Amino acid sequence: MRRSRGFSQSALAERTRRTQARVAAVEGRGDPQLSTILALTEALRAVLVPVPVERLAEVERLLDPQGRQAAPGEHVPSALEELFIAPDDEDDP
């Protein structure tokens, strides 16, 4: 989401009054504080919505109305993965 909004880690850190290292830790699937998650969400003009596990498939279908299907042995990222899981290559140190 950060990248799609055009922010570097450093710019987002400045906007949220956090360090770039803190932003990197959140993206690296660390264990961020809730206050950090809320600040990042607000800075990205997004909404944090808890979704019960039993409703996750329904939410994913709503986010991906094309209903993409994976070939045998292929992983097709869900809409949630595409939105929230950053690739390993990072543009900020």
PDB file of C-alpha atoms in Angstrom:
ATOM      1  CA  MET A   1       0.000   0.000   0.000  1.00  0.00           C
ATOM      2  CA  ARG A   2       2.876   2.331   0.804  1.00  0.00           C
ATOM      3  CA  ARG A   3       4.319   1.875  -2.666  1.00  0.00           C
ATOM      4  CA  SER A   4       0.973   2.251  -4.410  1.00  0.00           C
ATOM      5  CA  ARG A   5       0.550   5.592  -2.625  1.00  0.00           C
ATOM      6  CA  GLY A   6       4.021   6.690  -3.804  1.00  0.00           C
ATOM      7  CA  PHE A   7       5.741   6.838  -0.405  1.00  0.00           C
ATOM      8  CA  SER A   8       9.257   5.705   0.366  1.00  0.00           C
ATOM      9  CA  GLN A   9       9.741   4.133   3.776  1.00  0.00           C
ATOM     10  CA  SER A  10      11.533   7.298   4.877  1.00  0.00           C
ATOM     11  CA  ALA A  11       8.735   9.591   3.710  1.00  0.00           C
ATOM     12  CA  LEU A  12       6.099   7.472   5.415  1.00  0.00           C
ATOM     13  CA  ALA A  13       8.169   7.367   8.593  1.00  0.00           C
ATOM     14  CA  GLU A  14       8.419  11.154   8.608  1.00  0.00           C
ATOM     15  CA  ARG A  15       4.694  11.501   7.996  1.00  0.00           C
ATOM     16  CA  THR A  16       3.907   9.191  10.936  1.00  0.00           C
ATOM     17  CA  ARG A  17       6.638  10.505  13.252  1.00  0.00           C
ATOM     18  CA  ARG A  18       8.219   7.054  13.322  1.00  0.00           C
ATOM     19  CA  THR A  19      11.659   5.932  12.220  1.00  0.00           C
ATOM     20  CA  GLN A  20      12.345   4.378   8.832  1.00  0.00           C
ATOM     21  CA  ALA A  21      13.523   1.308  10.748  1.00  0.00           C
ATOM     22  CA  ARG A  22      10.103   1.055  12.400  1.00  0.00           C
ATOM     23  CA  VAL A  23       8.339   1.193   9.023  1.00  0.00           C
ATOM     24  CA  ALA A  24      10.723  -1.450   7.672  1.00  0.00           C
ATOM     25  CA  ALA A  25      10.037  -3.655  10.700  1.00  0.00           C
ATOM     26  CA  VAL A  26       6.290  -3.429  10.118  1.00  0.00           C
ATOM     27  CA  GLU A  27       6.746  -4.376   6.472  1.00  0.00           C
ATOM     28  CA  GLY A  28       9.086  -7.176   7.509  1.00  0.00           C
ATOM     29  CA  ARG A  29       6.255  -8.736   9.472  1.00  0.00           C
ATOM     30  CA  GLY A  30       7.671  -7.740  12.818  1.00  0.00           C
ATOM     31  CA  ASP A  31       5.522  -7.252  15.871  1.00  0.00           C
ATOM     32  CA  PRO A  32       4.605  -3.555  15.676  1.00  0.00           C
ATOM     33  CA  GLN A  33       2.720  -1.662  18.317  1.00  0.00           C
ATOM     34  CA  LEU A  34      -0.932  -0.973  17.581  1.00  0.00           C
ATOM     35  CA  SER A  35      -0.221   2.771  17.715  1.00  0.00           C
ATOM     36  CA  THR A  36       2.296   2.327  14.869  1.00  0.00           C
ATOM     37  CA  ILE A  37      -0.179   0.346  12.777  1.00  0.00           C
ATOM     38  CA  LEU A  38      -2.854   3.003  13.329  1.00  0.00           C
ATOM     39  CA  ALA A  39      -0.458   5.835  12.443  1.00  0.00           C
ATOM     40  CA  LEU A  40       0.621   4.077   9.232  1.00  0.00           C
ATOM     41  CA  THR A  41      -2.984   3.329   8.317  1.00  0.00           C
ATOM     42  CA  GLU A  42      -3.974   6.955   8.808  1.00  0.00           C
ATOM     43  CA  ALA A  43      -0.969   8.273   6.865  1.00  0.00           C
ATOM     44  CA  LEU A  44      -1.826   5.993   3.951  1.00  0.00           C
ATOM     45  CA  ARG A  45      -5.456   7.162   4.032  1.00  0.00           C
ATOM     46  CA  ALA A  46      -6.614   3.616   4.623  1.00  0.00           C
ATOM     47  CA  VAL A  47      -8.944   1.889   7.031  1.00  0.00           C
ATOM     48  CA  LEU A  48      -7.994  -0.875   9.422  1.00  0.00           C
ATOM     49  CA  VAL A  49     -10.813  -3.404   9.499  1.00  0.00           C
ATOM     50  CA  PRO A  50     -10.648  -6.552  11.628  1.00  0.00           C
ATOM     51  CA  VAL A  51     -12.079  -9.488   9.692  1.00  0.00           C
ATOM     52  CA  PRO A  52     -13.144 -12.672  11.456  1.00  0.00           C
ATOM     53  CA  VAL A  53     -11.242 -15.651  10.045  1.00  0.00           C
ATOM     54  CA  GLU A  54     -14.453 -17.396   9.104  1.00  0.00           C
ATOM     55  CA  ARG A  55     -15.395 -14.407   6.875  1.00  0.00           C
ATOM     56  CA  LEU A  56     -11.969 -13.941   5.229  1.00  0.00           C
ATOM     57  CA  ALA A  57     -12.854 -15.879   2.058  1.00  0.00           C
ATOM     58  CA  GLU A  58     -15.947 -13.724   1.622  1.00  0.00           C
ATOM     59  CA  VAL A  59     -13.905 -10.532   1.952  1.00  0.00           C
ATOM     60  CA  GLU A  60     -11.331 -11.822  -0.532  1.00  0.00           C
ATOM     61  CA  ARG A  61     -14.093 -12.587  -3.048  1.00  0.00           C
ATOM     62  CA  LEU A  62     -15.391  -9.044  -2.670  1.00  0.00           C
ATOM     63  CA  LEU A  63     -11.908  -7.655  -3.315  1.00  0.00           C
ATOM     64  CA  ASP A  64     -11.318  -9.946  -6.297  1.00  0.00           C
ATOM     65  CA  PRO A  65     -14.572 -10.131  -8.273  1.00  0.00           C
ATOM     66  CA  GLN A  66     -12.780 -11.706 -11.267  1.00  0.00           C
ATOM     67  CA  GLY A  67     -12.389 -14.923  -9.267  1.00  0.00           C
ATOM     68  CA  ARG A  68      -8.937 -15.858 -10.536  1.00  0.00           C
ATOM     69  CA  GLN A  69      -8.129 -19.552 -10.323  1.00  0.00           C
ATOM     70  CA  ALA A  70      -4.709 -21.134  -9.890  1.00  0.00           C
ATOM     71  CA  ALA A  71      -3.442 -23.856 -12.198  1.00  0.00           C
ATOM     72  CA  PRO A  72      -2.381 -27.065 -10.419  1.00  0.00           C
ATOM     73  CA  GLY A  73       0.737 -26.332  -8.371  1.00  0.00           C
ATOM     74  CA  GLU A  74       0.489 -22.575  -8.973  1.00  0.00           C
ATOM     75  CA  HIS A  75      -0.118 -20.004  -6.259  1.00  0.00           C
ATOM     76  CA  VAL A  76      -2.319 -17.093  -7.280  1.00  0.00           C
ATOM     77  CA  PRO A  77      -1.976 -14.371  -4.657  1.00  0.00           C
ATOM     78  CA  SER A  78      -5.249 -13.367  -3.100  1.00  0.00           C
ATOM     79  CA  ALA A  79      -6.394  -9.784  -3.352  1.00  0.00           C
ATOM     80  CA  LEU A  80      -5.397  -9.303   0.277  1.00  0.00           C
ATOM     81  CA  GLU A  81      -1.900 -10.629  -0.366  1.00  0.00           C
ATOM     82  CA  GLU A  82      -1.486  -8.297  -3.328  1.00  0.00           C
ATOM     83  CA  LEU A  83      -2.595  -5.328  -1.267  1.00  0.00           C
ATOM     84  CA  PHE A  84      -0.672  -5.957   1.918  1.00  0.00           C
ATOM     85  CA  ILE A  85       2.306  -8.259   1.475  1.00  0.00           C
ATOM     86  CA  ALA A  86       5.368  -6.479   0.146  1.00  0.00           C
ATOM     87  CA  PRO A  87       7.861  -8.353  -2.023  1.00  0.00           C
ATOM     88  CA  ASP A  88      11.266  -9.155  -0.550  1.00  0.00           C
ATOM     89  CA  ASP A  89      13.116  -6.533  -2.574  1.00  0.00           C
ATOM     90  CA  GLU A  90      12.891  -3.262  -0.676  1.00  0.00           C
ATOM     91  CA  ASP A  91      13.650   0.201  -2.055  1.00  0.00           C
ATOM     92  CA  ASP A  92      14.840   1.605   1.294  1.00  0.00           C
ATOM     93  CA  PRO A  93      17.678   0.191   3.380  1.00  0.00           C
TER      94      PRO A  93
END
